[in-house]
Amino acid sequence: MSTNVGKAADTDKRDRIVKRVAKELRDGFYVNLGIGMPTLVANHVPAGVDVVLQSENGMLGIGPYPLAGEEDPDLINAGKETVSVLPGTSFFSSAESFAMIRGEHIDLSILGAMEVDEQGSLANWMIPAKLVKGMGGAMDLVASARRVIVAMEHTTRDGKPKILRRCTLPLTGVSVVNVIATEMAWIAVTPEGLVVEELAPGVTMEQVQAATEARLTPSPSLKSMA
């Protein structure tokens, strides 16, 4: 596979995931978008839906990514990417930002992950023996947000499952994830285990299970991912 073809395939995966996750946004929600793929959700807020996007570095009211040539280097999200502002955007200290998060004022947190397991536990902040810049706000977000969605590719770049029976990397949170969204499926974390509620077009339940270490159960109302 050429480099360009590989990049296009990666972009298609990310677009499928973030567009599906964006459909979970509701009027009046305060939403935190994690570093990486989740930040792309800002470009896909459904028309007519009024949400407020929060960044833990001290910003409330994040807009879509700026157009080329319109970037302001002083306007960045927690991942140090340039962002745009909307009418009413406010700025504040990290202390106030984490007071919002720890005070349970975030309706929805959308994060990436290295691993998720069938208990809804999440590992997304470090790999042992590799350089770690810091845990960021993920631990606070998964402990305090009213709902947590993990948006990630279904497998690693070498095809290994990222949805496991038990996480092997240091945990960000225990039993904190509500939904796992990948390019293959929309998977709910329930007391009975992982339930596949939607399959991506052209993907079978057998293919999803083959790419997953944890046991999956199809929902009685299993449908195609919009």
C-alpha positions as semicolon CSV with decimal commas, in nm:
position;residue;x (nm);y (nm);z (nm)
1;M;0,000;0,000;0,000
2;S;0,141;0,340;-0,098
3;T;0,183;0,610;0,164
4;N;-0,092;0,823;0,007
5;V;-0,336;0,531;-0,007
6;G;-0,259;0,447;0,356
7;K;-0,317;0,807;0,464
8;A;-0,648;0,816;0,276
9;A;-0,761;0,496;0,446
10;D;-0,669;0,639;0,787
11;T;-0,863;0,957;0,710
12;D;-1,169;0,755;0,605
13;K;-1,157;0,561;0,933
14;R;-1,131;0,875;1,143
15;D;-1,410;1,049;0,951
16;R;-1,643;0,753;0,998
17;I;-1,576;0,746;1,371
18;V;-1,601;1,119;1,446
19;K;-1,911;1,172;1,232
20;R;-2,090;0,892;1,417
21;V;-1,981;1,023;1,757
22;A;-2,097;1,375;1,664
23;K;-2,451;1,240;1,633
24;E;-2,449;1,193;2,013
25;L;-2,424;1,569;2,073
26;R;-2,738;1,726;2,216
27;D;-2,862;2,080;2,270
28;G;-2,722;2,234;2,586
29;F;-2,443;1,979;2,632
30;Y;-2,106;2,083;2,771
31;V;-1,856;1,855;2,596
32;N;-1,485;1,791;2,641
33;L;-1,294;1,663;2,338
34;G;-0,979;1,464;2,414
35;I;-0,647;1,506;2,235
36;G;-0,616;1,347;1,890
37;M;-0,908;1,210;1,690
38;P;-1,183;1,337;1,928
39;T;-1,090;1,699;1,852
40;L;-1,220;1,641;1,496
41;V;-1,574;1,617;1,637
42;A;-1,570;1,999;1,653
43;N;-1,594;2,003;1,271
44;H;-1,906;1,783;1,267
45;V;-2,150;1,933;1,518
46;P;-2,493;1,862;1,364
47;A;-2,677;2,160;1,219
48;G;-2,916;2,314;1,468
49;V;-2,748;2,153;1,770
50;D;-2,611;2,404;2,023
51;V;-2,328;2,256;2,230
52;V;-2,042;2,417;2,421
53;L;-1,701;2,256;2,371
54;Q;-1,460;2,278;2,664
55;S;-1,081;2,243;2,670
56;E;-0,903;2,173;2,997
57;N;-0,631;2,427;2,921
58;G;-0,890;2,698;2,989
59;M;-1,136;2,756;2,706
60;L;-1,514;2,728;2,684
61;G;-1,671;2,767;2,342
62;I;-1,430;2,605;2,094
63;G;-1,523;2,640;1,729
64;P;-1,417;2,432;1,426
65;Y;-1,056;2,415;1,314
66;P;-0,957;2,748;1,152
67;L;-0,915;2,779;0,779
68;A;-0,562;2,791;0,639
69;G;-0,421;3,138;0,686
70;E;-0,669;3,226;0,961
71;E;-0,490;3,049;1,246
72;D;-0,417;3,243;1,566
73;P;-0,121;3,085;1,752
74;D;-0,260;3,216;2,081
75;L;-0,582;3,013;2,041
76;I;-0,503;2,649;2,109
77;N;-0,673;2,346;2,257
78;A;-0,526;2,102;2,510
79;G;-0,342;1,926;2,227
80;K;-0,174;2,254;2,126
81;E;-0,366;2,266;1,798
82;T;-0,494;2,600;1,674
83;V;-0,871;2,640;1,710
84;S;-1,134;2,902;1,638
85;V;-1,366;3,087;1,875
86;L;-1,741;3,138;1,870
87;P;-1,952;3,428;1,999
88;G;-1,943;3,405;2,379
89;T;-1,620;3,204;2,402
90;S;-1,454;3,251;2,740
91;F;-1,102;3,195;2,872
92;F;-0,990;3,109;3,225
93;S;-0,722;2,933;3,428
94;S;-0,660;2,560;3,439
95;A;-0,774;2,567;3,802
96;E;-1,118;2,693;3,699
97;S;-1,126;2,449;3,409
98;F;-1,067;2,151;3,636
99;A;-1,322;2,286;3,883
100;M;-1,575;2,253;3,599
101;I;-1,461;1,898;3,527
102;R;-1,434;1,776;3,887
103;G;-1,758;1,951;3,973
104;E;-1,933;1,719;3,723
105;H;-2,039;1,997;3,488
106;I;-1,927;1,808;3,175
107;D;-2,215;1,618;3,011
108;L;-2,003;1,421;2,767
109;S;-1,633;1,339;2,744
110;I;-1,497;1,200;2,417
111;L;-1,148;1,048;2,443
112;G;-0,909;0,834;2,247
113;A;-0,763;0,513;2,390
114;M;-0,478;0,267;2,359
115;E;-0,687;-0,006;2,524
116;V;-1,042;-0,057;2,651
117;D;-1,168;-0,373;2,818
118;E;-1,502;-0,549;2,861
119;Q;-1,549;-0,388;3,204
120;G;-1,530;-0,042;3,046
121;S;-1,188;0,027;3,194
122;L;-0,964;0,255;2,991
123;A;-0,590;0,292;2,931
124;N;-0,492;0,602;2,735
125;W;-0,219;0,793;2,911
126;M;0,109;0,601;2,901
127;I;0,306;0,305;2,769
128;P;0,570;0,181;3,016
129;A;0,931;0,261;2,920
130;K;0,820;0,530;2,674
131;L;0,841;0,905;2,722
132;V;0,536;1,043;2,902
133;K;0,457;1,415;2,883
134;G;0,196;1,384;3,159
135;M;-0,142;1,229;3,222
136;G;-0,329;1,546;3,125
137;G;-0,692;1,570;3,232
138;A;-0,808;1,225;3,124
139;M;-0,827;1,076;3,474
140;D;-1,041;1,365;3,598
141;L;-1,262;1,355;3,290
142;V;-1,345;0,985;3,303
143;A;-1,412;1,005;3,676
144;S;-1,638;1,309;3,656
145;A;-1,811;1,335;3,316
146;R;-2,170;1,216;3,306
147;R;-2,102;1,003;2,995
148;V;-1,777;0,881;2,839
149;I;-1,733;0,778;2,475
150;V;-1,406;0,631;2,351
151;A;-1,336;0,712;1,986
152;M;-1,054;0,504;1,843
153;E;-0,946;0,274;1,561
154;H;-1,047;-0,085;1,629
155;T;-0,697;-0,232;1,615
156;T;-0,337;-0,119;1,641
157;R;-0,138;-0,040;1,326
158;D;-0,009;-0,399;1,325
159;G;-0,359;-0,542;1,356
160;K;-0,365;-0,631;1,726
161;P;-0,690;-0,586;1,920
162;K;-0,736;-0,274;2,129
163;I;-1,060;-0,398;2,286
164;L;-0,944;-0,657;2,538
165;R;-1,073;-0,884;2,812
166;R;-0,857;-0,685;3,054
167;C;-0,638;-0,381;2,987
168;T;-0,264;-0,449;3,011
169;L;-0,143;-0,088;3,019
170;P;-0,166;0,143;3,324
171;L;-0,530;0,241;3,371
172;T;-0,678;0,586;3,329
173;G;-1,005;0,477;3,492
174;V;-1,186;0,162;3,604
175;S;-1,531;0,083;3,459
176;V;-1,576;0,438;3,328
177;V;-1,652;0,395;2,956
178;N;-2,012;0,395;2,831
179;V;-1,956;0,349;2,456
180;I;-1,670;0,242;2,228
181;A;-1,687;0,392;1,879
182;T;-1,460;0,248;1,609
183;E;-1,458;0,239;1,231
184;M;-1,610;-0,111;1,254
185;A;-1,882;-0,079;1,516
186;W;-2,069;0,113;1,785
187;I;-2,031;-0,089;2,106
188;A;-2,216;-0,026;2,433
189;V;-2,053;-0,119;2,764
190;T;-2,322;-0,286;2,978
191;P;-2,327;-0,481;3,307
192;E;-2,359;-0,795;3,094
193;G;-2,055;-0,710;2,879
194;L;-1,991;-0,546;2,542
195;V;-2,295;-0,521;2,316
196;V;-2,259;-0,435;1,947
197;E;-2,544;-0,199;1,862
198;E;-2,431;-0,088;1,515
199;L;-2,207;-0,228;1,243
200;A;-2,031;-0,016;0,982
201;P;-2,162;-0,072;0,628
202;G;-2,011;-0,386;0,476
203;V;-1,879;-0,514;0,811
204;T;-2,006;-0,837;0,965
205;M;-2,037;-0,937;1,328
206;E;-1,783;-1,212;1,263
207;Q;-1,527;-0,962;1,134
208;V;-1,569;-0,739;1,437
209;Q;-1,530;-1,031;1,677
210;A;-1,220;-1,151;1,492
211;A;-1,061;-0,808;1,549
212;T;-1,159;-0,804;1,919
213;E;-1,016;-1,000;2,211
214;A;-1,312;-0,935;2,441
215;R;-1,633;-1,128;2,388
216;L;-1,897;-0,934;2,196
217;T;-2,273;-0,984;2,195
218;P;-2,491;-0,855;1,909
219;S;-2,782;-0,637;2,019
220;P;-3,130;-0,775;1,940
221;S;-3,181;-0,446;1,755
222;L;-2,844;-0,454;1,575
223;K;-2,845;-0,210;1,282
224;S;-2,616;-0,046;1,029
225;M;-2,412;0,253;1,143
226;A;-2,554;0,577;1,005
